[in-house]
Amino acid sequence: MNLTLRVWRQKGPQDKGGFVDYPAKDVSPDSSFLEMLDRVNEELESRGEEPIAFDHDCREGICGMCSMMINGYPHGLEKGTTACQLHMRHFSDGQTITIEPWRVKPFPIVRDLITDRTAFDRIIQAGGYVSVNTGSAPEANMIPISKEIADAAFDVAACIGCGACAASCPNGSAMLFVSAKVTHLNGLPQGEPELLERTRRMVEQMDAEGFGNCSNHRECEVACPKEIQMRNISKMNRDFIRSSVLSRVFGTNGKS
Amino acid sequence: MSWVSTFYGSSIGKKTIVAVTGAIMVLFLIGHMLGNLQVFAGPGTATEPAKLDEYAELLRFEIGILWAIRVALITTVVLHIITVVKLRAENSAARGQNYAVRHYQRANAFSRSMFWGGLALFAYIVYHILHLTAGVAHANLFEHGHVYANVIRSFQQPLIAGVYVVATVCLYFHLFHGVVSLFQTLGVSHPRHLQAVEKFGHALAAIIVIGFASVPIGVLLGVVK
């Protein structure tokens, strides 16, 4: 199949940037979206032109690097997949595909489709960990965790930090990402002791990075390649209110 | 008390304030709507005043309490609006350049009309107070203390009744998204209950809105005179 790509090209963070059209010829319907871009890039290079810069790493949907807006959908229209897992068979011959980088202020554009998502790393550094004493590895069965709790934690641990939630949000809010990280640890016995501090610090860092505020448009939920649910935002709100109001007013550790 | 300013400075803190002030206004609306329905009890007789006028008199049984409630309600509305304006400014700052192509899948007319719909409602509330409380918007149709007569005289003017009906439509959109959102913001929502909460949002919004709209429509149709 033959396609036209309308790609955002931007030389650097300060460059104004703009769309450039490229033909993609003889695209196999079985190739992935990134393989299709690879072939276009090979052709660009052979002509001595600058290839389209895009982030990618694992190409199996677990690293969260291949962030791009494809025809107005984060990671493309297919549900629960990243751009690297998107196959060209979902497009039709002769189609024009618009490819843009994430557009959220806290993710500055580095070049073309690559954005700097270290804002997420700083949010993790603020509280996305559990404090453990060093020493020999603990016995694996020391802390019993029920299947329900383990499953719930794993559902949110699936978050790959790709940024599609913030990129899809009409408010530029990263609350789905932060809530996934917060509830992942808050729900487990290892993370529970630091629940109050963690929630407060990660939310404060999220605000300091300049992300917007959730107003329940629910766009993030459909955009998320790992199908993380907005119930986690509700849980994070509850934990945050516990941390910054209830524990202050009642002077407890906020445990009910 | 420094935690108050820290809380209000945070994203979730501001969202909580919007949710709580919104909930207070919803409770007020339910009471206001039930009070209004007494217009259908009729104009009263030569010896007995209209039920609506009696009710209005009841609300004024202690002018100090009435003003305390008014001040509390005005504070609630002002806090709601100021907080939303702050949140919206943060949201605009967080957004990058607009996407050239963007298709929303879940954001809908309800969620996207909250800000401007809300401002329209605020403008309506100011007009409504000037009209039926202060009596200055249509001074020729207004007589202090005669609530029933004022309502009937005003809503017999199709233009005034029309403004009120349009306002209730705005209210429906604002209430539905607001009610569903406040459960989410206050941390009591769960996907298992989402459908039920959405039904509740539609039902509550519909009951309140039908209750309010029934008065101008009832007068226009001549059901109450």
Tab-separated table of C-alpha atoms in Angstrom:
chain	number	residue	atom	x	y	z
A	1	MET	CA	0.000	0.000	0.000
A	2	ASN	CA	1.022	3.608	-0.638
A	3	LEU	CA	0.583	6.290	1.951
A	4	THR	CA	1.344	9.953	2.503
A	5	LEU	CA	2.914	10.851	5.830
A	6	ARG	CA	2.458	14.353	7.174
A	7	VAL	CA	5.201	14.500	9.773
A	8	TRP	CA	6.085	17.190	12.315
A	9	ARG	CA	9.713	18.212	11.716
A	10	GLN	CA	11.493	20.360	14.265
A	11	LYS	CA	15.281	20.746	14.317
A	12	GLY	CA	15.562	21.474	18.034
A	13	PRO	CA	13.762	22.731	21.135
A	14	GLN	CA	13.972	26.355	19.983
A	15	ASP	CA	13.026	25.683	16.356
A	16	LYS	CA	9.515	26.645	15.292
A	17	GLY	CA	8.902	23.418	13.415
A	18	GLY	CA	6.310	22.513	10.820
A	19	PHE	CA	4.726	19.698	8.854
A	20	VAL	CA	6.491	18.052	5.922
A	21	ASP	CA	4.824	15.511	3.614
A	22	TYR	CA	6.617	12.286	2.707
A	23	PRO	CA	5.407	9.470	0.475
A	24	ALA	CA	5.596	5.955	1.946
A	25	LYS	CA	5.604	3.532	-0.974
A	26	ASP	CA	5.010	-0.230	-1.054
A	27	VAL	CA	4.237	-0.476	2.646
A	28	SER	CA	3.541	-4.042	3.758
A	29	PRO	CA	0.272	-4.299	5.702
A	30	ASP	CA	2.124	-6.709	8.006
A	31	SER	CA	4.787	-4.206	8.997
A	32	SER	CA	4.523	-2.253	12.206
A	33	PHE	CA	4.146	1.504	12.275
A	34	LEU	CA	7.763	1.977	13.333
A	35	GLU	CA	9.040	-0.415	10.637
A	36	MET	CA	7.167	1.694	8.124
A	37	LEU	CA	8.908	4.800	9.516
A	38	ASP	CA	12.274	2.954	9.377
A	39	ARG	CA	11.809	2.352	5.645
A	40	VAL	CA	10.872	5.955	5.014
A	41	ASN	CA	13.970	6.991	6.961
A	42	GLU	CA	16.208	4.639	4.946
A	43	GLU	CA	14.979	6.290	1.807
A	44	LEU	CA	15.518	9.756	3.261
A	45	GLU	CA	19.067	8.824	4.251
A	46	SER	CA	19.818	7.361	0.840
A	47	ARG	CA	18.850	10.714	-0.632
A	48	GLY	CA	21.092	12.454	1.901
A	49	GLU	CA	18.169	13.948	3.795
A	50	GLU	CA	17.826	14.113	7.558
A	51	PRO	CA	15.775	11.088	8.821
A	52	ILE	CA	12.665	11.595	10.945
A	53	ALA	CA	13.730	11.462	14.587
A	54	PHE	CA	11.475	9.303	16.771
A	55	ASP	CA	11.994	7.514	20.073
A	56	HIS	CA	11.864	3.738	20.225
A	57	ASP	CA	13.489	0.957	22.149
A	58	CYS	CA	11.882	-2.420	22.905
A	59	ARG	CA	9.371	-2.471	20.044
A	60	GLU	CA	7.171	-4.838	22.018
A	61	GLY	CA	5.059	-2.342	23.954
A	62	ILE	CA	6.819	-2.371	27.307
A	63	CYS	CA	9.365	0.454	27.257
A	64	GLY	CA	7.029	3.375	26.607
A	65	MET	CA	9.415	5.232	24.305
A	66	CYS	CA	7.550	5.280	20.980
A	67	SER	CA	5.363	8.225	21.852
A	68	MET	CA	3.582	9.893	18.967
A	69	MET	CA	0.194	11.202	17.976
A	70	ILE	CA	-1.023	9.252	14.934
A	71	ASN	CA	-3.932	10.802	13.026
A	72	GLY	CA	-5.175	12.503	16.171
A	73	TYR	CA	-4.923	9.487	18.486
A	74	PRO	CA	-2.075	8.814	20.943
A	75	HIS	CA	-0.282	5.642	19.728
A	76	GLY	CA	-2.912	5.420	16.983
A	77	LEU	CA	-6.549	4.390	17.185
A	78	GLU	CA	-6.067	0.728	18.161
A	79	LYS	CA	-6.962	0.090	21.799
A	80	GLY	CA	-4.383	-1.038	24.330
A	81	THR	CA	-1.360	-0.845	22.040
A	82	THR	CA	1.683	1.365	21.688
A	83	ALA	CA	2.795	2.857	18.361
A	84	CYS	CA	5.300	0.012	17.881
A	85	GLN	CA	2.506	-2.562	18.219
A	86	LEU	CA	0.336	-0.779	15.680
A	87	HIS	CA	0.248	-2.552	12.325
A	88	MET	CA	-0.139	-0.965	8.934
A	89	ARG	CA	-3.087	-3.220	8.125
A	90	HIS	CA	-5.204	-0.802	10.176
A	91	PHE	CA	-4.622	1.880	7.545
A	92	SER	CA	-5.949	1.985	4.031
A	93	ASP	CA	-4.158	2.492	0.737
A	94	GLY	CA	-3.769	6.127	-0.272
A	95	GLN	CA	-4.425	7.430	3.238
A	96	THR	CA	-2.678	10.511	4.631
A	97	ILE	CA	-1.337	9.923	8.141
A	98	THR	CA	-0.530	12.907	10.343
A	99	ILE	CA	2.198	12.207	12.882
A	100	GLU	CA	2.879	14.675	15.704
A	101	PRO	CA	4.872	14.645	18.920
A	102	TRP	CA	3.183	14.747	22.350
A	103	ARG	CA	2.156	18.317	22.958
A	104	VAL	CA	2.299	19.005	26.695
A	105	LYS	CA	4.360	21.869	28.132
A	106	PRO	CA	6.211	19.673	30.678
A	107	PHE	CA	7.347	17.418	27.761
A	108	PRO	CA	9.462	19.832	25.688
A	109	ILE	CA	10.122	18.721	22.114
A	110	VAL	CA	13.745	17.657	21.650
A	111	ARG	CA	13.563	17.018	17.938
A	112	ASP	CA	10.824	16.015	15.468
A	113	LEU	CA	8.703	13.433	17.306
A	114	ILE	CA	10.992	13.079	20.339
A	115	THR	CA	9.910	14.732	23.583
A	116	ASP	CA	11.793	15.000	26.862
A	117	ARG	CA	9.742	13.107	29.438
A	118	THR	CA	12.121	13.401	32.407
A	119	ALA	CA	9.305	15.249	34.223
A	120	PHE	CA	7.898	11.754	34.861
A	121	ASP	CA	11.270	10.580	36.235
A	122	ARG	CA	11.303	13.454	38.718
A	123	ILE	CA	7.781	12.536	39.865
A	124	ILE	CA	8.982	8.952	40.467
A	125	GLN	CA	12.028	10.259	42.353
A	126	ALA	CA	9.726	12.279	44.605
A	127	GLY	CA	8.037	9.195	46.028
A	128	GLY	CA	7.689	6.310	43.590
A	129	TYR	CA	9.737	3.895	45.682
A	130	VAL	CA	9.618	1.881	48.882
A	131	SER	CA	12.301	2.316	51.533
A	132	VAL	CA	13.888	-1.000	52.532
A	133	ASN	CA	16.824	-1.813	54.748
A	134	THR	CA	19.827	-3.152	52.885
A	135	GLY	CA	21.171	-6.606	53.660
A	136	SER	CA	20.536	-10.060	52.333
A	137	ALA	CA	17.463	-10.593	50.211
A	138	PRO	CA	14.347	-11.143	52.361
A	139	GLU	CA	12.500	-14.441	52.260
A	140	ALA	CA	10.059	-14.198	49.372
A	141	ASN	CA	7.099	-15.502	51.352
A	142	MET	CA	7.648	-13.300	54.413
A	143	ILE	CA	4.824	-10.900	53.556
A	144	PRO	CA	1.685	-12.666	52.411
A	145	ILE	CA	-0.241	-10.669	49.797
A	146	SER	CA	-3.704	-11.741	48.711
A	147	LYS	CA	-4.407	-12.428	45.059
A	148	GLU	CA	-6.811	-9.457	44.798
A	149	ILE	CA	-4.200	-7.008	46.084
A	150	ALA	CA	-1.435	-8.486	43.952
A	151	ASP	CA	-3.639	-8.365	40.839
A	152	ALA	CA	-4.719	-4.777	41.504
A	153	ALA	CA	-1.089	-3.719	42.020
A	154	PHE	CA	-0.046	-5.495	38.839
A	155	ASP	CA	-2.787	-3.799	36.807
A	156	VAL	CA	-1.294	-0.392	37.607
A	157	ALA	CA	2.311	-1.588	37.595
A	158	ALA	CA	1.681	-2.201	33.880
A	159	CYS	CA	2.068	1.583	33.350
A	160	ILE	CA	5.052	2.154	31.073
A	161	GLY	CA	5.226	5.924	31.598
A	162	CYS	CA	4.771	6.644	27.890
A	163	GLY	CA	2.944	9.919	28.568
A	164	ALA	CA	-0.077	9.186	26.358
A	165	CYS	CA	-2.377	10.136	29.253
A	166	ALA	CA	-0.928	13.640	29.544
A	167	ALA	CA	-0.682	13.973	25.760
A	168	SER	CA	-4.322	13.011	25.267
A	169	CYS	CA	-5.661	15.163	28.096
A	170	PRO	CA	-7.405	18.383	27.018
A	171	ASN	CA	-6.003	19.836	30.273
A	172	GLY	CA	-2.454	18.479	29.920
A	173	SER	CA	-2.937	16.527	33.141
A	174	ALA	CA	-0.674	13.626	34.097
A	175	MET	CA	-2.950	12.360	36.846
A	176	LEU	CA	-3.462	8.918	35.272
A	177	PHE	CA	0.300	8.287	35.282
A	178	VAL	CA	0.840	9.637	38.801
A	179	SER	CA	-2.187	7.782	40.150
A	180	ALA	CA	-0.956	4.515	38.618
A	181	LYS	CA	2.415	4.905	40.320
A	182	VAL	CA	0.896	6.037	43.614
A	183	THR	CA	-1.742	3.301	43.861
A	184	HIS	CA	0.680	0.613	42.697
A	185	LEU	CA	2.802	1.110	45.834
A	186	ASN	CA	0.109	2.406	48.214
A	187	GLY	CA	-1.906	-0.775	47.785
A	188	LEU	CA	0.895	-3.155	48.752
A	189	PRO	CA	2.013	-3.874	52.332
A	190	GLN	CA	5.574	-2.876	51.423
A	191	GLY	CA	4.428	0.545	50.239
A	192	GLU	CA	1.661	1.207	52.743
A	193	PRO	CA	3.878	2.670	55.551
A	194	GLU	CA	4.943	5.533	53.268
A	195	LEU	CA	1.476	6.074	51.768
A	196	LEU	CA	0.880	9.580	53.153
A	197	GLU	CA	4.322	10.989	52.356
A	198	ARG	CA	4.442	9.335	48.942
A	199	THR	CA	1.067	10.596	47.779
A	200	ARG	CA	1.705	14.136	48.961
A	201	ARG	CA	5.198	14.369	47.496
A	202	MET	CA	4.364	12.835	44.130
A	203	VAL	CA	1.324	15.101	43.698
A	204	GLU	CA	3.395	18.138	44.712
A	205	GLN	CA	6.063	17.196	42.161
A	206	MET	CA	3.408	16.645	39.488
A	207	ASP	CA	2.097	20.168	40.176
A	208	ALA	CA	5.619	21.624	40.218
A	209	GLU	CA	6.326	20.124	36.782
A	210	GLY	CA	3.425	22.186	35.449
A	211	PHE	CA	0.949	19.468	34.488
A	212	GLY	CA	-2.730	20.425	34.355
A	213	ASN	CA	-5.657	19.252	36.435
A	214	CYS	CA	-8.007	16.372	35.712
A	215	SER	CA	-11.544	17.447	34.880
A	216	ASN	CA	-12.794	13.955	34.062
A	217	HIS	CA	-12.887	14.126	30.272
A	218	ARG	CA	-11.775	10.460	30.473
A	219	GLU	CA	-9.564	10.790	27.363
A	220	CYS	CA	-6.535	9.296	29.164
A	221	GLU	CA	-8.366	6.078	29.914
A	222	VAL	CA	-8.944	5.282	26.220
A	223	ALA	CA	-5.517	6.573	25.201
A	224	CYS	CA	-3.574	4.443	27.697
A	225	PRO	CA	-1.803	1.583	25.885
A	226	LYS	CA	-1.916	-0.393	29.155
A	227	GLU	CA	-5.613	0.370	29.720
A	228	ILE	CA	-5.087	1.829	33.178
A	229	GLN	CA	-8.358	2.999	34.650
A	230	MET	CA	-9.368	6.347	36.093
A	231	ARG	CA	-10.419	4.638	39.322
A	232	ASN	CA	-6.778	5.068	40.262
A	233	ILE	CA	-7.132	8.853	40.065
A	234	SER	CA	-10.066	8.573	42.440
A	235	LYS	CA	-7.952	6.458	44.821
A	236	MET	CA	-5.069	8.938	44.566
A	237	ASN	CA	-7.455	11.819	45.359
A	238	ARG	CA	-8.655	9.905	48.421
A	239	ASP	CA	-5.106	9.221	49.602
A	240	PHE	CA	-4.088	12.832	48.967
A	241	ILE	CA	-7.028	14.219	50.955
A	242	ARG	CA	-6.133	11.741	53.715
A	243	SER	CA	-2.523	12.883	53.593
A	244	SER	CA	-2.976	16.631	53.457
A	245	VAL	CA	-6.241	17.204	55.334
A	246	LEU	CA	-7.326	14.306	57.536
A	247	SER	CA	-3.877	13.530	58.967
A	248	ARG	CA	-3.314	17.245	59.699
A	249	VAL	CA	-6.714	17.852	61.258
A	250	PHE	CA	-6.924	14.699	63.352
A	251	GLY	CA	-3.202	14.454	63.996
A	252	THR	CA	-3.214	10.769	63.172
A	253	ASN	CA	-1.172	9.022	60.547
A	254	GLY	CA	-4.327	9.207	58.448
A	255	LYS	CA	-5.147	5.529	58.880
A	256	SER	CA	-8.855	4.978	59.240
B	1	MET	CA	-3.078	26.231	59.505
B	2	SER	CA	-0.386	26.347	56.846
B	3	TRP	CA	-1.689	23.025	55.551
B	4	VAL	CA	-4.773	24.872	54.292
B	5	SER	CA	-2.781	27.024	51.900
B	6	THR	CA	-0.602	24.060	50.891
B	7	PHE	CA	-3.734	22.024	50.187
B	8	TYR	CA	-5.367	24.843	48.241
B	9	GLY	CA	-2.123	25.352	46.325
B	10	SER	CA	-2.193	21.761	45.085
B	11	SER	CA	-4.084	20.451	42.070
B	12	ILE	CA	-6.145	17.924	44.011
B	13	GLY	CA	-6.791	20.442	46.805
B	14	LYS	CA	-8.357	22.880	44.350
B	15	LYS	CA	-10.348	20.096	42.710
B	16	THR	CA	-11.648	19.082	46.136
B	17	ILE	CA	-12.794	22.640	46.824
B	18	VAL	CA	-14.642	22.748	43.493
B	19	ALA	CA	-16.302	19.405	44.294
B	20	VAL	CA	-17.334	20.369	47.831
B	21	THR	CA	-18.643	23.819	46.876
B	22	GLY	CA	-20.439	22.171	43.945
B	23	ALA	CA	-22.064	19.655	46.278
B	24	ILE	CA	-23.257	22.467	48.566
B	25	MET	CA	-24.819	24.216	45.569
B	26	VAL	CA	-26.534	20.992	44.456
B	27	LEU	CA	-28.101	20.656	47.916
B	28	PHE	CA	-29.221	24.287	47.768
B	29	LEU	CA	-30.697	23.721	44.297
B	30	ILE	CA	-32.768	20.780	45.515
B	31	GLY	CA	-34.248	22.906	48.308
B	32	HIS	CA	-34.782	25.885	45.996
B	33	MET	CA	-36.482	23.707	43.391
B	34	LEU	CA	-38.837	22.121	45.961
B	35	GLY	CA	-39.709	25.585	47.272
B	36	ASN	CA	-40.503	26.794	43.745
B	37	LEU	CA	-42.941	23.971	43.084
B	38	GLN	CA	-45.327	25.582	45.583
B	39	VAL	CA	-46.273	27.964	42.800
B	40	PHE	CA	-48.517	25.152	41.562
B	41	ALA	CA	-50.537	25.408	44.800
B	42	GLY	CA	-52.171	28.445	43.211
B	43	PRO	CA	-52.690	32.134	43.982
B	44	GLY	CA	-54.489	31.650	47.305
B	45	THR	CA	-57.858	33.178	48.198
B	46	ALA	CA	-59.133	36.481	49.526
B	47	THR	CA	-58.414	35.360	53.089
B	48	GLU	CA	-55.385	33.135	52.499
B	49	PRO	CA	-52.195	34.205	50.731
B	50	ALA	CA	-50.550	32.034	48.076
B	51	LYS	CA	-48.565	29.041	49.393
B	52	LEU	CA	-45.496	30.449	47.641
B	53	ASP	CA	-45.882	33.787	49.442
B	54	GLU	CA	-46.269	32.019	52.789
B	55	TYR	CA	-43.109	30.052	52.059
B	56	ALA	CA	-41.230	33.223	51.114
B	57	GLU	CA	-42.392	34.775	54.374
B	58	LEU	CA	-41.167	31.685	56.249
B	59	LEU	CA	-37.672	32.092	54.793
B	60	ARG	CA	-37.575	35.608	56.269
B	61	PHE	CA	-38.552	34.567	59.795
B	62	GLU	CA	-35.202	35.775	61.073
B	63	ILE	CA	-33.468	38.251	58.777
B	64	GLY	CA	-30.090	37.623	60.458
B	65	ILE	CA	-30.188	33.908	59.671
B	66	LEU	CA	-31.348	34.616	56.122
B	67	TRP	CA	-28.358	36.899	55.562
B	68	ALA	CA	-25.969	34.409	57.153
B	69	ILE	CA	-27.160	31.772	54.684
B	70	ARG	CA	-26.963	34.246	51.799
B	71	VAL	CA	-23.389	35.193	52.678
B	72	ALA	CA	-22.458	31.504	52.996
B	73	LEU	CA	-23.972	30.750	49.586
B	74	ILE	CA	-22.305	33.728	47.925
B	75	THR	CA	-18.963	32.672	49.431
B	76	THR	CA	-19.541	29.153	48.088
B	77	VAL	CA	-20.276	30.417	44.577
B	78	VAL	CA	-17.324	32.832	44.582
B	79	LEU	CA	-14.932	30.167	45.893
B	80	HIS	CA	-16.182	27.718	43.231
B	81	ILE	CA	-15.601	30.219	40.426
B	82	ILE	CA	-12.246	31.593	41.622
B	83	THR	CA	-10.904	28.056	42.057
B	84	VAL	CA	-12.103	26.949	38.636
B	85	VAL	CA	-10.524	30.018	37.018
B	86	LYS	CA	-7.214	29.150	38.700
B	87	LEU	CA	-7.458	25.503	37.587
B	88	ARG	CA	-8.292	26.523	34.043
B	89	ALA	CA	-5.335	28.907	33.900
B	90	GLU	CA	-3.054	26.050	35.015
B	91	ASN	CA	-4.577	23.742	32.420
B	92	SER	CA	-4.027	26.216	29.595
B	93	ALA	CA	-0.431	26.686	30.737
B	94	ALA	CA	0.083	22.896	30.768
B	95	ARG	CA	-1.133	22.393	27.233
B	96	GLY	CA	1.388	22.717	24.473
B	97	GLN	CA	0.628	23.865	20.992
B	98	ASN	CA	-2.681	22.482	19.696
B	99	TYR	CA	-2.557	19.251	17.727
B	100	ALA	CA	-3.091	19.701	13.999
B	101	VAL	CA	-5.289	16.602	14.059
B	102	ARG	CA	-6.993	15.457	17.241
B	103	HIS	CA	-10.011	13.213	17.693
B	104	TYR	CA	-11.530	13.050	21.150
B	105	GLN	CA	-13.076	9.723	22.048
B	106	ARG	CA	-14.582	10.330	25.492
B	107	ALA	CA	-14.571	14.078	26.110
B	108	ASN	CA	-18.124	15.161	25.287
B	109	ALA	CA	-20.463	18.138	25.266
B	110	PHE	CA	-20.985	17.716	29.012
B	111	SER	CA	-17.324	17.683	30.023
B	112	ARG	CA	-16.274	20.313	27.511
B	113	SER	CA	-18.973	22.867	28.308
B	114	MET	CA	-18.209	23.069	32.038
B	115	PHE	CA	-16.306	26.348	31.984
B	116	TRP	CA	-18.315	28.496	29.576
B	117	GLY	CA	-21.582	26.831	30.579
B	118	GLY	CA	-20.693	27.562	34.186
B	119	LEU	CA	-19.971	31.216	33.412
B	120	ALA	CA	-23.285	31.459	31.570
B	121	LEU	CA	-24.991	30.064	34.654
B	122	PHE	CA	-23.240	32.647	36.826
B	123	ALA	CA	-24.454	35.449	34.563
B	124	TYR	CA	-27.940	33.952	34.787
B	125	ILE	CA	-27.766	33.780	38.610
B	126	VAL	CA	-26.856	37.485	38.781
B	127	TYR	CA	-29.767	38.309	36.484
B	128	HIS	CA	-32.112	36.024	38.433
B	129	ILE	CA	-31.251	37.721	41.754
B	130	LEU	CA	-31.657	41.182	40.205
B	131	HIS	CA	-34.980	40.045	38.770
B	132	LEU	CA	-36.828	38.125	41.495
B	133	THR	CA	-34.930	39.009	44.697
B	134	ALA	CA	-33.826	42.624	44.303
B	135	GLY	CA	-36.584	43.478	41.854
B	136	VAL	CA	-34.531	45.825	39.708
B	137	ALA	CA	-34.138	43.876	36.441
B	138	HIS	CA	-37.801	44.280	35.507
B	139	ALA	CA	-38.935	46.793	38.122
B	140	ASN	CA	-42.297	47.319	36.378
B	141	LEU	CA	-43.206	43.664	36.900
B	142	PHE	CA	-42.038	43.501	40.507
B	143	GLU	CA	-43.680	44.215	43.835
B	144	HIS	CA	-41.829	43.401	47.070
B	145	GLY	CA	-43.376	40.620	49.138
B	146	HIS	CA	-45.672	39.384	46.359
B	147	VAL	CA	-43.600	36.484	45.117
B	148	TYR	CA	-46.421	34.585	43.453
B	149	ALA	CA	-47.671	37.604	41.532
B	150	ASN	CA	-44.122	38.547	40.502
B	151	VAL	CA	-43.442	35.055	39.161
B	152	ILE	CA	-46.666	34.928	37.175
B	153	ARG	CA	-46.311	38.459	35.765
B	154	SER	CA	-42.687	37.847	34.723
B	155	PHE	CA	-43.130	34.444	33.126
B	156	GLN	CA	-46.126	35.593	31.126
B	157	GLN	CA	-43.472	37.472	29.134
B	158	PRO	CA	-42.175	34.794	26.716
B	159	LEU	CA	-38.721	36.406	26.573
B	160	ILE	CA	-38.172	36.205	30.333
B	161	ALA	CA	-39.572	32.670	30.544
B	162	GLY	CA	-37.324	31.728	27.594
B	163	VAL	CA	-34.203	32.967	29.376
B	164	TYR	CA	-35.115	30.881	32.417
B	165	VAL	CA	-35.735	27.736	30.352
B	166	VAL	CA	-32.446	28.158	28.465
B	167	ALA	CA	-30.689	28.550	31.830
B	168	THR	CA	-32.132	25.239	33.015
B	169	VAL	CA	-30.738	23.526	29.899
B	170	CYS	CA	-27.279	24.955	30.746
B	171	LEU	CA	-27.851	23.739	34.287
B	172	TYR	CA	-28.532	20.188	33.064
B	173	PHE	CA	-25.186	20.004	31.256
B	174	HIS	CA	-23.304	21.512	34.193
B	175	LEU	CA	-25.026	19.368	36.807
B	176	PHE	CA	-24.579	16.051	35.021
B	177	HIS	CA	-20.821	16.338	34.577
B	178	GLY	CA	-20.456	18.052	37.939
B	179	VAL	CA	-22.315	15.407	39.925
B	180	VAL	CA	-20.479	12.496	38.290
B	181	SER	CA	-17.127	14.292	38.679
B	182	LEU	CA	-17.556	15.102	42.334
B	183	PHE	CA	-17.690	11.408	43.204
B	184	GLN	CA	-14.470	10.867	41.264
B	185	THR	CA	-12.720	13.907	42.762
B	186	LEU	CA	-13.656	13.080	46.337
B	187	GLY	CA	-12.284	9.590	45.829
B	188	VAL	CA	-15.460	7.571	46.142
B	189	SER	CA	-15.842	6.384	42.561
B	190	HIS	CA	-15.201	2.920	41.245
B	191	PRO	CA	-15.704	1.500	37.729
B	192	ARG	CA	-18.191	-0.988	39.172
B	193	HIS	CA	-20.387	1.949	40.165
B	194	LEU	CA	-19.584	4.306	37.281
B	195	GLN	CA	-22.694	3.429	35.281
B	196	ALA	CA	-24.864	3.763	38.374
B	197	VAL	CA	-23.212	7.102	39.236
B	198	GLU	CA	-23.773	8.333	35.673
B	199	LYS	CA	-27.428	7.291	35.841
B	200	PHE	CA	-27.688	9.055	39.201
B	201	GLY	CA	-26.079	12.177	37.660
B	202	HIS	CA	-28.551	12.197	34.770
B	203	ALA	CA	-31.505	11.488	37.082
B	204	LEU	CA	-30.579	14.137	39.658
B	205	ALA	CA	-29.856	16.713	36.951
B	206	ALA	CA	-33.127	15.850	35.204
B	207	ILE	CA	-35.214	16.066	38.387
B	208	ILE	CA	-33.716	19.418	39.377
B	209	VAL	CA	-33.954	20.844	35.868
B	210	ILE	CA	-37.517	19.647	35.218
B	211	GLY	CA	-38.525	21.023	38.611
B	212	PHE	CA	-37.089	24.437	37.770
B	213	ALA	CA	-38.247	24.555	34.147
B	214	SER	CA	-41.786	23.515	35.056
B	215	VAL	CA	-42.469	26.940	36.609
B	216	PRO	CA	-41.806	29.240	33.595
B	217	ILE	CA	-43.266	26.629	31.223
B	218	GLY	CA	-46.313	26.161	33.471
B	219	VAL	CA	-46.957	29.900	33.517
B	220	LEU	CA	-46.427	30.260	29.762
B	221	LEU	CA	-48.893	27.457	29.085
B	222	GLY	CA	-51.369	29.027	31.472
B	223	VAL	CA	-51.379	26.052	33.877
B	224	VAL	CA	-50.915	28.523	36.725
B	225	LYS	CA	-52.274	32.036	36.559
